[in-house]
């Protein structure tokens, strides 16, 4: 552009630009800066420094005005955010308020966002499971979406690489469907979780309950201490930000690590409007940014751009990056950008009571949250009337039978007694959903946000496969609970909208063929080789595993490839 | 620091939580700043007596010294819908009516056993009118919540740990 002088172009030029500082952006920053690349990380939200900016982290329950509950007026102003379990007094400051960042819902979709340095990595549920070939081969075997251009062998070493640095607690369970990793000691199951595991072992040969694998430092290695992190202290107050760095977040781990190299420039309050494509050079040259506070427009330039804005915002940025070469959005030659969005079906839970094993309770807190049932439906072949399957959480805790009847001194005495009641057990469903062209995001034709960026229009819904799968989850879990002797089984078939799972994926999927996918097997935009997408937008299918670990591994792998390509002058 | 200390001393500690005093307060107005409801000083004193009947001072602090009534008022102010707030105040009046009808005296003039008797009667009255029922549900549940989550209880009686530092999945207890 003629009005930008050479000097400012120089000062605004980096080797790499990473858009977004959440889980995958943090990893991109770490990898590039470690390899000596001057890296600019753009974050649309405010800065959040590890520990210093966790204002509630050491607060006691009685220090919260409403003991954690959000005031009614705030709930009424924020119906979407209020449906998210994180939106409570201790962590609401890390969740986007509805009015500040509106979007259009063609169909109900609860879009939960964390606009700050670290993004949702501060808030995530920290569950980390590898995919196996049973997942990567899913679309090809079952005839949906497109074939994943990678297999387990391609990503396995990168899982190991990510796990060693992030710190993943888990056991080597020896399951084909959930490959083992580089684990720190797992958090053991309690008596009733073990009981349920035993019942399944006996009665269902392919159903397993394992200790949930999670990104917590159960026993830190030197690499974790070097990050300034310490052993997880079992606070389970993770959503506030952890002063020990006991769980993995960009703030505690990758970003300070990247900063230490001297190669990181972090720019919060930077709303990326679009990626700049140079028709003559045939590649992207930088990004256009609106300063979130001053609303001033500026440009930054780099050889390589990593888009890690979180799945749907990555779609928004690519769709809004229009040029003569890409009139429908960067890399969108086939018109598929924004389509085939999928998510995880979290809309059913089941709970019950168990009055056995009353000689046991628990002490302290389990940051892993309990047990995990990997997918067992349609694992090796199609067996049911729906495609794919679901994983499930499973946890048990002793209830407290507090007597709160009456008034006066007797009540006062009773309240501080904590006689143990039966065990309460619960499970929640994590169902794979099938990506479809009808589930899409696109740009609002007429509405823009406060920074002049078109609003995202979201049109995503459940389908018949999701309903049949949910029915099966409810039936199977009820049966397994009954087999385990659990009583008073209650099903909660919530009508929660997609989105509340906070596992939205796809829109810029990976694939072999540029005609049917946006990214290649290296997460590289088929038609614009110096732009990479390694967040949830890249996902060809969703499987059932919590996705973050896969984003970490894909990001490290893509950076490795990008660096080798630069060194070979390929991009 | 001096100033901070001074501010601390004028804050009301409701079960450990700091509440702002109502500024420039009119005589007759509640002692804490409120957003959506009006509570007179008389009503505040009455609520204090009701909370104290639910959680009385014994060898350990009760509702009044822990300011649980202020916590309940704060919760009513910020976390309840308008219709619940209206029912609450209607129910508070209805409670006084019951006191007058049964004992020919206002609640505050009752002895402690009479106060307990009156509240217990409401708790057990399945036919109670919606207002008094709602009132009782709110004042009792918030008094209890305030008590159990008070600094006093959480540091002395049922200790809440900020940093447990342990997970014992098999903790032996006496079977029920």
XYZ file of C-alpha atoms in Angstrom:
747
model
C 0.000 0.000 0.000
C 1.373 3.347 -1.064
C 0.482 5.273 2.081
C 2.552 3.101 4.355
C 6.164 4.092 4.434
C 9.019 1.667 4.371
C 9.978 2.265 8.013
C 6.654 1.373 9.494
C 6.548 -1.619 7.205
C 9.867 -2.707 8.650
C 8.851 -2.229 12.267
C 5.590 -4.048 11.641
C 7.288 -7.006 9.987
C 7.921 -10.304 11.713
C 8.892 -13.772 10.575
C 5.616 -15.232 11.733
C 2.221 -13.934 12.798
C 0.057 -16.102 15.032
C -3.576 -15.044 15.296
C -4.861 -16.038 18.716
C -3.193 -16.968 22.000
C -5.329 -19.868 23.214
C -4.231 -23.486 23.338
C -3.161 -23.808 19.715
C -1.894 -20.230 19.260
C 0.233 -20.594 22.380
C 1.755 -23.740 20.924
C 2.487 -22.069 17.606
C 4.178 -19.213 19.475
C 6.281 -21.597 21.533
C 7.405 -23.650 18.569
C 8.328 -20.749 16.305
C 10.090 -18.660 18.945
C 12.088 -21.673 20.132
C 13.275 -22.170 16.580
C 14.452 -18.580 16.417
C 11.591 -16.989 14.497
C 10.497 -13.479 15.412
C 6.862 -14.101 16.194
C 3.997 -11.690 16.669
C 1.024 -13.090 18.564
C -2.166 -11.110 18.061
C -4.860 -11.512 20.681
C -8.152 -9.709 20.329
C -8.771 -9.589 24.077
C -6.979 -8.012 26.992
C -3.711 -9.162 28.488
C -3.849 -11.793 31.226
C -0.498 -12.402 32.885
C 0.016 -15.688 34.686
C -0.852 -15.356 38.419
C -0.875 -11.544 38.434
C -4.142 -11.392 36.505
C -6.006 -14.154 38.325
C -7.877 -11.856 40.726
C -10.040 -14.538 42.318
C -7.531 -17.343 42.472
C -6.990 -17.292 46.227
C -10.439 -16.225 47.320
C -12.504 -18.170 49.839
C -16.188 -18.845 49.152
C -17.255 -16.190 51.670
C -15.284 -13.538 49.838
C -17.635 -13.705 46.868
C -20.583 -11.311 47.173
C -23.101 -13.942 46.161
C -21.137 -17.052 47.096
C -20.416 -17.712 43.449
C -23.871 -17.134 42.019
C -24.207 -14.504 39.297
C -26.631 -11.677 40.072
C -29.941 -12.022 38.273
C -29.478 -8.793 36.298
C -26.169 -10.086 34.917
C -27.789 -13.393 34.006
C -30.612 -11.624 32.243
C -28.170 -9.473 30.282
C -26.130 -12.566 29.368
C -28.445 -15.478 28.691
C -25.853 -17.250 26.512
C -22.878 -16.905 28.835
C -25.119 -17.771 31.794
C -25.785 -21.209 30.378
C -22.075 -21.997 30.639
C -20.961 -23.616 33.894
C -17.880 -21.372 33.992
C -19.936 -18.169 34.156
C -19.875 -17.756 37.923
C -18.489 -15.110 40.222
C -15.041 -16.663 40.325
C -14.403 -16.821 36.569
C -17.035 -14.722 34.768
C -14.338 -12.151 33.977
C -12.799 -14.696 31.593
C -16.027 -15.278 29.629
C -17.270 -13.062 26.788
C -20.449 -11.132 27.668
C -23.308 -11.509 25.189
C -23.717 -7.842 24.326
C -20.057 -7.054 23.857
C -19.624 -9.531 21.040
C -22.945 -10.276 19.340
C -23.420 -12.892 16.627
C -26.371 -14.149 14.587
C -28.063 -17.441 15.327
C -29.985 -18.899 12.433
C -30.532 -21.786 14.802
C -29.851 -21.672 18.537
C -26.122 -21.971 19.182
C -24.497 -21.045 22.494
C -21.144 -19.679 21.420
C -18.933 -19.540 24.517
C -15.775 -17.494 24.066
C -12.794 -16.344 26.101
C -11.340 -13.134 24.704
C -8.084 -12.616 26.560
C -4.486 -13.680 26.387
C -4.657 -17.428 26.938
C -8.178 -17.597 25.532
C -10.155 -20.570 26.727
C -6.989 -22.413 27.802
C -7.574 -20.772 31.178
C -11.057 -22.253 31.364
C -10.916 -25.616 29.667
C -11.919 -28.881 31.333
C -8.336 -30.142 30.813
C -9.352 -33.588 29.559
C -6.765 -34.907 27.145
C -7.177 -38.076 25.107
C -5.394 -39.122 21.969
C -7.238 -40.094 18.840
C -6.598 -43.513 17.309
C -6.939 -44.781 13.764
C -10.490 -45.830 14.664
C -11.167 -42.084 14.736
C -9.046 -40.913 11.808
C -10.481 -43.671 9.605
C -14.050 -42.893 10.659
C -15.180 -40.696 7.765
C -13.698 -43.020 5.130
C -15.123 -46.155 6.736
C -18.562 -44.769 7.458
C -18.957 -42.596 4.380
C -19.274 -39.064 5.672
C -17.261 -35.827 5.395
C -13.989 -36.543 3.592
C -11.124 -38.837 4.443
C -8.691 -37.455 6.988
C -5.393 -36.836 5.181
C -3.498 -38.126 8.205
C -3.450 -41.268 10.259
C -2.429 -42.025 13.817
C 1.163 -42.765 12.803
C 1.475 -39.223 11.413
C 0.473 -37.560 14.643
C 1.600 -40.061 17.309
C 5.113 -38.597 17.739
C 3.578 -35.134 17.998
C 1.153 -36.292 20.659
C 4.175 -37.496 22.603
C 5.961 -34.214 22.001
C 2.983 -32.150 23.196
C 2.262 -34.398 26.171
C 5.833 -34.249 27.476
C 5.761 -30.468 27.589
C 2.153 -29.900 28.675
C 2.190 -32.619 31.329
C -0.595 -35.163 31.043
C -1.686 -37.325 33.959
C -3.005 -40.760 33.044
C -2.458 -44.493 33.136
C -1.243 -46.792 30.412
C -4.538 -48.566 29.857
C -3.536 -50.512 26.751
C -6.677 -49.681 24.775
C -6.534 -49.642 21.000
C -9.280 -47.023 20.851
C -7.490 -44.635 23.201
C -3.736 -44.909 22.642
C -1.456 -44.512 25.619
C 0.812 -41.500 25.860
C 3.707 -39.980 27.755
C 1.978 -39.887 31.080
C 2.619 -38.480 34.510
C 0.956 -40.634 37.195
C -2.813 -40.828 36.771
C -5.325 -39.720 39.383
C -6.757 -42.970 40.743
C -10.445 -43.843 40.689
C -12.384 -44.045 43.933
C -14.148 -47.110 45.324
C -17.364 -46.784 43.357
C -15.647 -45.726 40.147
C -13.491 -48.857 40.485
C -16.618 -50.892 41.217
C -18.254 -49.668 38.018
C -15.081 -50.385 36.090
C -15.094 -53.944 37.491
C -18.733 -54.522 36.584
C -18.106 -53.410 32.995
C -14.976 -55.581 32.728
C -17.048 -58.593 33.687
C -20.193 -57.976 31.675
C -19.095 -55.962 28.645
C -15.838 -57.059 27.063
C -15.243 -53.850 25.097
C -16.355 -51.281 27.650
C -13.765 -49.744 29.936
C -13.633 -47.157 32.673
C -10.245 -45.518 33.021
C -8.896 -42.668 35.110
C -9.681 -39.584 33.103
C -6.510 -38.324 31.443
C -5.943 -34.671 32.120
C -3.424 -31.875 31.688
C -2.388 -31.693 35.339
C 1.075 -31.979 36.836
C 0.492 -34.931 39.141
C 4.278 -35.284 39.395
C 6.117 -32.582 37.480
C 9.242 -33.331 35.490
C 12.145 -30.927 35.067
C 10.622 -29.571 31.842
C 7.563 -28.448 33.815
C 9.577 -26.901 36.637
C 11.570 -25.075 33.962
C 8.312 -23.490 32.828
C 7.854 -22.119 36.340
C 5.054 -24.554 37.058
C 4.583 -26.718 40.131
C 2.732 -29.835 41.181
C -1.052 -29.704 40.990
C -2.379 -28.984 44.477
C -5.817 -30.542 43.935
C -7.622 -27.245 44.387
C -10.017 -27.883 41.480
C -10.454 -24.124 41.203
C -8.762 -24.249 37.798
C -11.128 -21.862 35.986
C -9.809 -19.022 38.144
C -6.302 -19.492 36.785
C -3.854 -21.582 38.794
C -1.137 -19.845 40.834
C 0.846 -23.111 40.792
C 0.537 -23.614 37.045
C -0.781 -27.019 38.068
C -2.729 -27.411 34.847
C -1.696 -26.555 31.329
C -2.695 -23.159 29.961
C -1.055 -20.854 27.438
C -0.624 -18.346 30.255
C 1.244 -20.719 32.564
C 3.170 -22.643 29.970
C 3.661 -21.912 26.275
C 3.471 -18.098 26.299
C 5.998 -17.444 29.103
C 8.193 -20.097 27.472
C 7.981 -18.270 24.159
C 8.635 -14.931 25.863
C 11.844 -16.277 27.405
C 13.349 -16.797 23.972
C 13.259 -13.062 23.313
C 11.541 -13.761 19.997
C 7.948 -13.167 21.080
C 5.984 -9.989 20.577
C 2.610 -10.215 22.222
C -0.017 -7.734 21.127
C -3.291 -7.956 23.076
C -6.342 -5.859 22.130
C -5.698 -6.608 18.460
C -8.766 -7.586 16.489
C -7.728 -9.245 13.246
C -9.994 -7.954 10.516
C -8.532 -10.027 7.696
C -5.474 -11.633 6.212
C -3.830 -9.621 3.432
C -3.304 -11.545 0.214
C -0.949 -10.236 -2.442
C -2.176 -11.266 -5.871
C 1.210 -10.617 -7.476
C 3.239 -12.571 -4.952
C 0.599 -15.260 -4.841
C 0.666 -15.473 -1.089
C -0.473 -13.831 2.101
C 1.724 -10.981 3.225
C 0.259 -10.018 6.555
C -2.844 -9.180 8.520
C -5.046 -6.164 8.941
C -5.709 -5.357 12.589
C -8.099 -3.029 14.359
C -6.852 -1.920 17.735
C -9.642 -3.005 20.108
C -9.424 0.185 22.160
C -8.444 2.986 19.765
C -10.140 1.287 16.782
C -7.172 2.395 14.737
C -6.467 0.205 11.724
C -2.960 -1.112 11.177
C -1.127 -3.781 9.268
C 1.474 -6.328 10.251
C 3.519 -8.399 7.871
C 5.126 -11.820 7.997
C 6.297 -14.710 5.853
C 4.026 -17.186 7.598
C 0.634 -16.769 9.190
C -0.886 -19.219 11.640
C -4.602 -18.802 12.229
C -5.528 -19.944 15.742
C -8.415 -17.662 16.556
C -10.605 -20.566 17.848
C -12.662 -22.611 15.416
C -15.487 -20.293 14.476
C -13.503 -17.056 14.656
C -10.874 -18.624 12.413
C -13.656 -19.252 9.885
C -14.778 -15.644 10.312
C -11.304 -14.261 9.613
C -10.762 -16.472 6.556
C -14.223 -15.655 5.174
C -13.558 -11.957 5.684
C -10.150 -12.124 3.936
C -11.322 -11.229 0.463
C -9.081 -10.391 -2.472
C -9.254 -10.527 -6.251
C -7.794 -13.997 -6.095
C -10.124 -15.100 -3.263
C -13.390 -13.165 -3.581
C -15.176 -15.611 -1.243
C -12.583 -15.745 1.487
C -8.994 -16.882 1.729
C -8.460 -20.370 0.363
C -12.138 -20.735 -0.449
C -11.920 -21.799 -4.079
C -14.430 -24.589 -3.561
C -17.022 -22.628 -1.611
C -16.675 -24.992 1.333
C -15.163 -22.585 3.821
C -17.469 -22.296 6.830
C -19.303 -25.513 6.020
C -19.153 -28.931 7.685
C -19.079 -27.432 11.147
C -19.608 -30.041 13.844
C -19.457 -30.293 17.616
C -19.884 -32.753 20.459
C -23.322 -33.765 21.620
C -23.338 -33.130 25.381
C -27.089 -33.039 25.743
C -27.652 -36.027 28.025
C -26.619 -36.884 31.559
C -27.575 -39.628 33.887
C -27.321 -39.827 37.651
C -28.077 -42.403 40.321
C -27.332 -43.486 43.869
C -25.371 -46.402 45.231
C -25.668 -47.646 48.769
C -22.790 -50.119 48.657
C -19.115 -49.625 49.560
C -20.146 -47.329 52.392
C -16.917 -48.112 54.229
C -15.213 -45.758 51.782
C -15.343 -42.103 51.055
C -12.728 -39.814 49.522
C -10.423 -37.140 50.888
C -8.982 -34.192 49.019
C -10.063 -33.461 45.457
C -9.535 -35.190 42.121
C -8.619 -32.701 39.394
C -9.203 -35.337 36.694
C -12.838 -35.437 37.749
C -13.118 -39.228 37.929
C -13.479 -41.833 35.235
C -13.768 -41.875 31.459
C -15.505 -44.441 29.238
C -13.959 -44.402 25.793
C -16.264 -44.928 22.828
C -17.461 -48.525 22.572
C -20.203 -48.257 19.922
C -19.367 -49.089 16.272
C -15.680 -49.290 17.142
C -14.574 -51.875 14.613
C -17.688 -52.141 12.487
C -21.134 -50.643 12.135
C -23.407 -52.203 14.799
C -26.178 -49.732 15.535
C -28.816 -47.700 13.718
C -26.710 -44.569 14.113
C -23.229 -43.722 12.883
C -20.220 -43.485 15.202
C -20.651 -43.285 18.978
C -20.050 -41.510 22.240
C -17.606 -41.391 25.094
C -18.873 -40.784 28.600
C -17.614 -39.291 31.800
C -18.264 -41.261 34.950
C -17.759 -40.089 38.515
C -18.917 -40.925 42.014
C -18.874 -39.055 45.273
C -20.227 -39.635 48.756
C -23.212 -37.435 49.522
C -23.647 -35.634 52.806
C -26.978 -36.124 54.541
C -27.236 -32.798 56.250
C -30.350 -32.319 58.392
C -31.575 -28.812 57.786
C -35.035 -29.198 59.214
C -36.318 -27.001 62.004
C -34.828 -23.893 63.555
C -32.723 -22.915 66.539
C -29.804 -24.460 68.379
C -30.602 -27.994 67.220
C -30.577 -26.914 63.581
C -27.350 -25.028 64.151
C -25.721 -28.162 65.567
C -27.055 -30.355 62.788
C -25.792 -28.080 60.056
C -22.157 -28.554 60.949
C -22.480 -32.307 61.196
C -21.677 -34.005 57.936
C -23.039 -37.542 58.151
C -22.222 -39.405 54.965
C -25.086 -40.562 52.803
C -25.096 -42.919 49.817
C -22.800 -42.462 46.835
C -23.997 -40.165 44.092
C -22.906 -41.294 40.651
C -23.177 -39.438 37.392
C -22.259 -39.650 33.749
C -22.394 -37.241 30.836
C -22.470 -37.988 27.152
C -19.845 -36.831 24.660
C -21.209 -37.786 21.257
C -19.530 -37.521 17.882
C -21.600 -35.459 15.456
C -21.404 -35.841 11.708
C -20.123 -32.809 9.767
C -22.604 -31.724 7.100
C -22.767 -28.915 4.560
C -26.039 -27.783 6.214
C -24.198 -27.021 9.439
C -22.306 -23.882 8.559
C -21.162 -20.422 9.517
C -20.999 -17.430 7.195
C -20.750 -13.658 7.392
C -23.701 -11.471 8.181
C -24.670 -9.563 5.054
C -25.554 -6.354 6.862
C -24.442 -6.363 10.499
C -20.992 -5.473 11.766
C -19.437 -5.433 15.205
C -17.965 -2.421 16.990
C -14.709 -2.908 15.045
C -16.355 -2.966 11.635
C -16.009 -6.728 11.216
C -19.091 -8.567 9.892
C -20.945 -10.533 12.534
C -20.695 -14.283 12.305
C -23.904 -16.004 11.330
C -24.200 -19.509 12.801
C -26.496 -22.224 11.514
C -25.782 -25.472 13.324
C -28.213 -28.035 14.665
C -28.598 -31.592 15.875
C -29.802 -34.234 13.449
C -31.468 -37.624 13.512
C -28.144 -39.398 14.069
C -27.609 -37.315 17.204
C -31.063 -38.199 18.501
C -30.615 -41.928 17.908
C -27.187 -41.832 19.520
C -28.521 -40.010 22.558
C -31.277 -42.568 22.942
C -28.650 -45.311 22.880
C -26.470 -43.502 25.442
C -29.432 -43.234 27.800
C -30.390 -46.895 27.311
C -26.869 -48.243 27.613
C -25.867 -46.164 30.594
C -29.139 -47.002 32.355
C -28.475 -50.678 31.734
C -24.870 -50.455 32.933
C -25.929 -48.495 36.008
C -28.532 -51.150 36.774
C -25.947 -53.920 36.355
C -23.727 -52.060 38.812
C -26.505 -51.990 41.410
C -27.082 -48.254 41.167
C -30.544 -47.116 42.193
C -32.828 -44.200 41.626
C -31.498 -43.709 38.098
C -32.412 -40.320 36.672
C -31.978 -39.262 33.073
C -31.477 -35.639 32.194
C -32.134 -35.172 28.494
C -31.337 -31.486 28.310
C -32.427 -29.446 25.372
C -29.179 -27.516 25.437
C -28.242 -25.966 22.126
C -25.093 -26.980 20.272
C -22.163 -24.823 21.313
C -22.430 -25.272 25.045
C -20.104 -28.265 24.673
C -17.491 -25.648 23.663
C -16.154 -28.186 21.177
C -17.191 -26.518 17.918
C -14.977 -27.758 15.099
C -14.539 -27.647 11.349
C -15.357 -25.154 8.624
C -11.844 -25.207 7.173
C -11.329 -28.925 7.177
C -8.236 -30.885 6.281
C -8.380 -33.252 3.334
C -6.447 -34.739 0.453
C -8.348 -32.946 -2.262
C -8.411 -29.145 -2.741
C -11.820 -29.565 -4.347
C -13.406 -30.799 -1.138
C -11.261 -29.395 1.662
C -9.566 -26.143 2.652
C -6.387 -27.458 4.290
C -3.900 -30.135 3.316
C -2.369 -32.756 5.561
C 0.001 -30.180 7.034
C -2.837 -27.820 8.033
C -1.714 -25.592 5.212
C -4.313 -23.740 3.123
C -4.326 -25.663 -0.176
C -4.427 -22.508 -2.248
C -2.283 -20.240 -0.047
C 0.719 -22.127 1.197
C 1.978 -19.674 3.782
C -1.230 -19.688 5.810
C -1.841 -22.513 8.279
C -4.885 -23.286 10.418
C -4.244 -25.514 13.422
C -7.160 -24.821 15.734
C -10.552 -26.510 15.803
C -11.452 -25.136 12.376
C -9.169 -27.731 10.756
C -11.072 -30.740 12.032
C -12.405 -33.051 9.349
C -14.481 -34.974 11.878
C -14.949 -34.677 15.630
C -14.701 -38.172 17.082
C -15.493 -38.201 20.805
C -12.250 -37.172 22.457
C -11.831 -33.734 23.961
C -10.037 -32.020 21.094
C -7.407 -29.734 22.658
C -4.573 -32.274 22.837
C -5.015 -32.946 19.130
C -4.791 -29.207 18.388
C -1.534 -29.024 20.349
C -0.062 -31.951 18.423
C -1.276 -30.729 15.024
C 0.139 -27.271 15.744
C 3.597 -28.507 16.702
C 3.596 -30.758 13.645
C 2.517 -27.961 11.321
C 5.176 -25.577 12.678
C 7.816 -28.232 12.138
C 6.655 -28.612 8.546
C 6.453 -24.849 7.974
C 9.977 -24.342 9.261
C 11.351 -27.118 7.051
C 9.503 -25.600 4.094
C 10.974 -22.157 4.743
C 14.406 -23.649 4.983
C 13.822 -25.293 1.620
C 12.437 -22.007 0.208
C 9.115 -23.702 -0.466
C 6.958 -21.066 1.182
C -2.973 1.991 54.272
C -4.597 4.067 56.981
C -7.416 4.865 54.633
C -7.835 1.257 53.631
C -8.076 0.281 57.272
C -10.672 2.953 57.857
C -12.725 1.710 54.928
C -12.432 -1.814 56.229
C -13.849 -0.733 59.545
C -16.972 0.745 58.039
C -17.700 -2.282 55.857
C -20.194 -4.762 57.165
C -18.811 -8.244 57.262
C -21.626 -10.613 56.367
C -20.288 -14.031 57.201
C -16.877 -12.786 56.100
C -18.057 -10.968 52.996
C -17.692 -7.207 52.943
C -20.861 -5.242 52.223
C -20.843 -1.543 51.459
C -22.771 0.578 53.891
C -25.544 2.626 52.342
C -24.101 6.087 51.901
C -25.780 9.183 53.314
C -28.277 6.888 54.747
C -31.707 8.094 55.640
C -32.719 7.262 59.095
C -35.028 4.340 58.767
C -33.235 2.799 55.749
C -31.421 -0.490 55.679
C -27.795 -0.286 56.714
C -26.462 -1.748 53.474
C -26.558 -0.339 49.945
C -29.275 -2.000 47.861
C -30.085 -1.928 44.157
C -33.543 -3.307 43.558
C -35.408 -3.454 46.860
C -36.208 -1.111 49.716
C -35.659 -2.476 53.172
C -36.449 -0.261 56.137
C -34.331 -0.367 59.238
C -37.315 -1.856 61.078
C -37.595 -4.614 58.509
C -33.863 -5.196 58.731
C -34.104 -5.593 62.510
C -37.044 -7.938 62.143
C -35.138 -10.026 59.581
C -32.183 -10.080 61.949
C -34.429 -11.479 64.685
C -35.846 -14.091 62.323
C -32.369 -15.151 61.135
C -31.212 -15.248 64.752
C -34.118 -17.548 65.572
C -32.992 -19.874 62.762
C -29.279 -19.750 63.721
C -29.076 -18.447 67.321
C -25.981 -17.365 69.190
C -24.873 -20.282 71.361
C -21.318 -20.911 72.462
C -20.544 -19.960 68.885
C -21.674 -16.901 66.901
C -25.199 -16.755 65.555
C -26.958 -15.042 62.680
C -26.806 -11.525 64.051
C -23.150 -11.473 64.910
C -22.331 -13.087 61.555
C -24.660 -10.604 59.788
C -26.440 -13.451 58.024
C -29.579 -11.339 57.714
C -27.564 -8.826 55.706
C -26.330 -11.628 53.479
C -29.929 -12.758 52.970
C -31.012 -9.207 52.121
C -28.097 -8.828 49.712
C -29.026 -12.088 47.967
C -32.689 -11.090 47.813
C -31.650 -7.774 46.306
C -29.335 -9.159 43.624
C -30.340 -12.733 42.863
C -34.138 -12.928 42.990
C -36.787 -11.979 40.471
C -39.127 -9.115 41.203
C -42.083 -11.436 41.849
C -40.095 -13.383 44.433
C -39.011 -10.146 46.093
C -42.638 -9.007 46.275
C -43.734 -12.339 47.719
C -40.918 -12.065 50.238
C -42.124 -8.759 51.646
C -45.757 -9.863 51.556
C -44.699 -12.967 53.423
C -42.794 -10.893 55.958
C -45.986 -8.940 56.660
C -47.941 -12.165 56.820
C -45.509 -13.454 59.416
C -46.227 -10.413 61.593
C -49.944 -11.027 61.088
C -49.522 -14.602 62.263
C -47.613 -13.380 65.283
C -50.357 -10.906 66.151
C -53.102 -13.461 65.539
C -51.450 -16.172 67.599
C -49.765 -14.221 70.376
C -51.315 -10.737 70.131
C -47.791 -9.366 69.899
C -45.349 -8.568 67.135
C -42.598 -11.087 66.367
C -40.007 -8.955 68.110
C -41.936 -9.026 71.375
C -42.080 -12.826 71.397
C -39.883 -14.984 73.571
C -37.366 -17.162 71.815
C -39.482 -20.340 72.215
C -42.490 -18.486 70.813
C -40.465 -17.277 67.856
C -39.268 -20.808 67.174
C -42.804 -22.112 67.497
C -44.059 -19.579 64.989
C -41.348 -20.346 62.413
C -41.698 -24.105 62.851
C -45.427 -23.797 62.284
C -44.758 -22.090 58.944
C -42.170 -24.718 58.000
C -44.656 -27.509 58.683
C -47.691 -25.790 57.226
C -48.191 -27.394 53.835
C -51.235 -25.212 53.287
C -49.334 -21.993 53.949
C -50.083 -19.212 51.505
C -47.477 -18.780 48.744
C -46.121 -15.492 50.087
C -45.277 -16.696 53.570
C -43.940 -19.948 52.151
C -41.664 -18.127 49.713
C -40.578 -15.732 52.425
C -39.709 -18.566 54.754
C -37.896 -20.559 52.050
C -35.733 -17.584 51.176
C -34.905 -16.365 54.658
C -34.181 -19.860 55.929
C -32.183 -21.103 52.953
C -30.139 -17.903 52.722
C -29.510 -17.808 56.463
C -28.273 -21.398 56.255
C -26.238 -20.743 53.118
C -24.714 -17.661 54.700
C -23.919 -19.604 57.833
C -22.341 -22.618 56.160
C -20.306 -20.431 53.846
C -19.356 -17.954 56.553
C -15.744 -17.413 57.405
C -16.472 -18.577 60.935
C -17.869 -21.945 59.932
C -15.467 -22.452 57.044
C -12.421 -21.851 59.188
C -13.595 -23.388 62.483
C -16.359 -25.934 62.136
C -16.513 -27.413 58.619
C -13.137 -26.414 57.297
C -12.909 -25.519 53.603
C -9.446 -25.904 52.158
C -8.121 -23.559 49.511
C -5.159 -25.849 48.862
C -5.942 -29.475 49.727
C -2.770 -30.793 48.095
C -4.005 -34.363 48.128
C -6.356 -36.878 46.577
C -7.139 -39.993 48.555
C -9.641 -42.026 46.546
C -10.040 -44.637 49.291
C -10.657 -42.841 52.541
C -11.879 -45.281 55.169
C -14.964 -44.216 57.071
C -17.389 -45.944 59.418
C -20.142 -47.591 57.416
C -23.507 -46.082 58.069
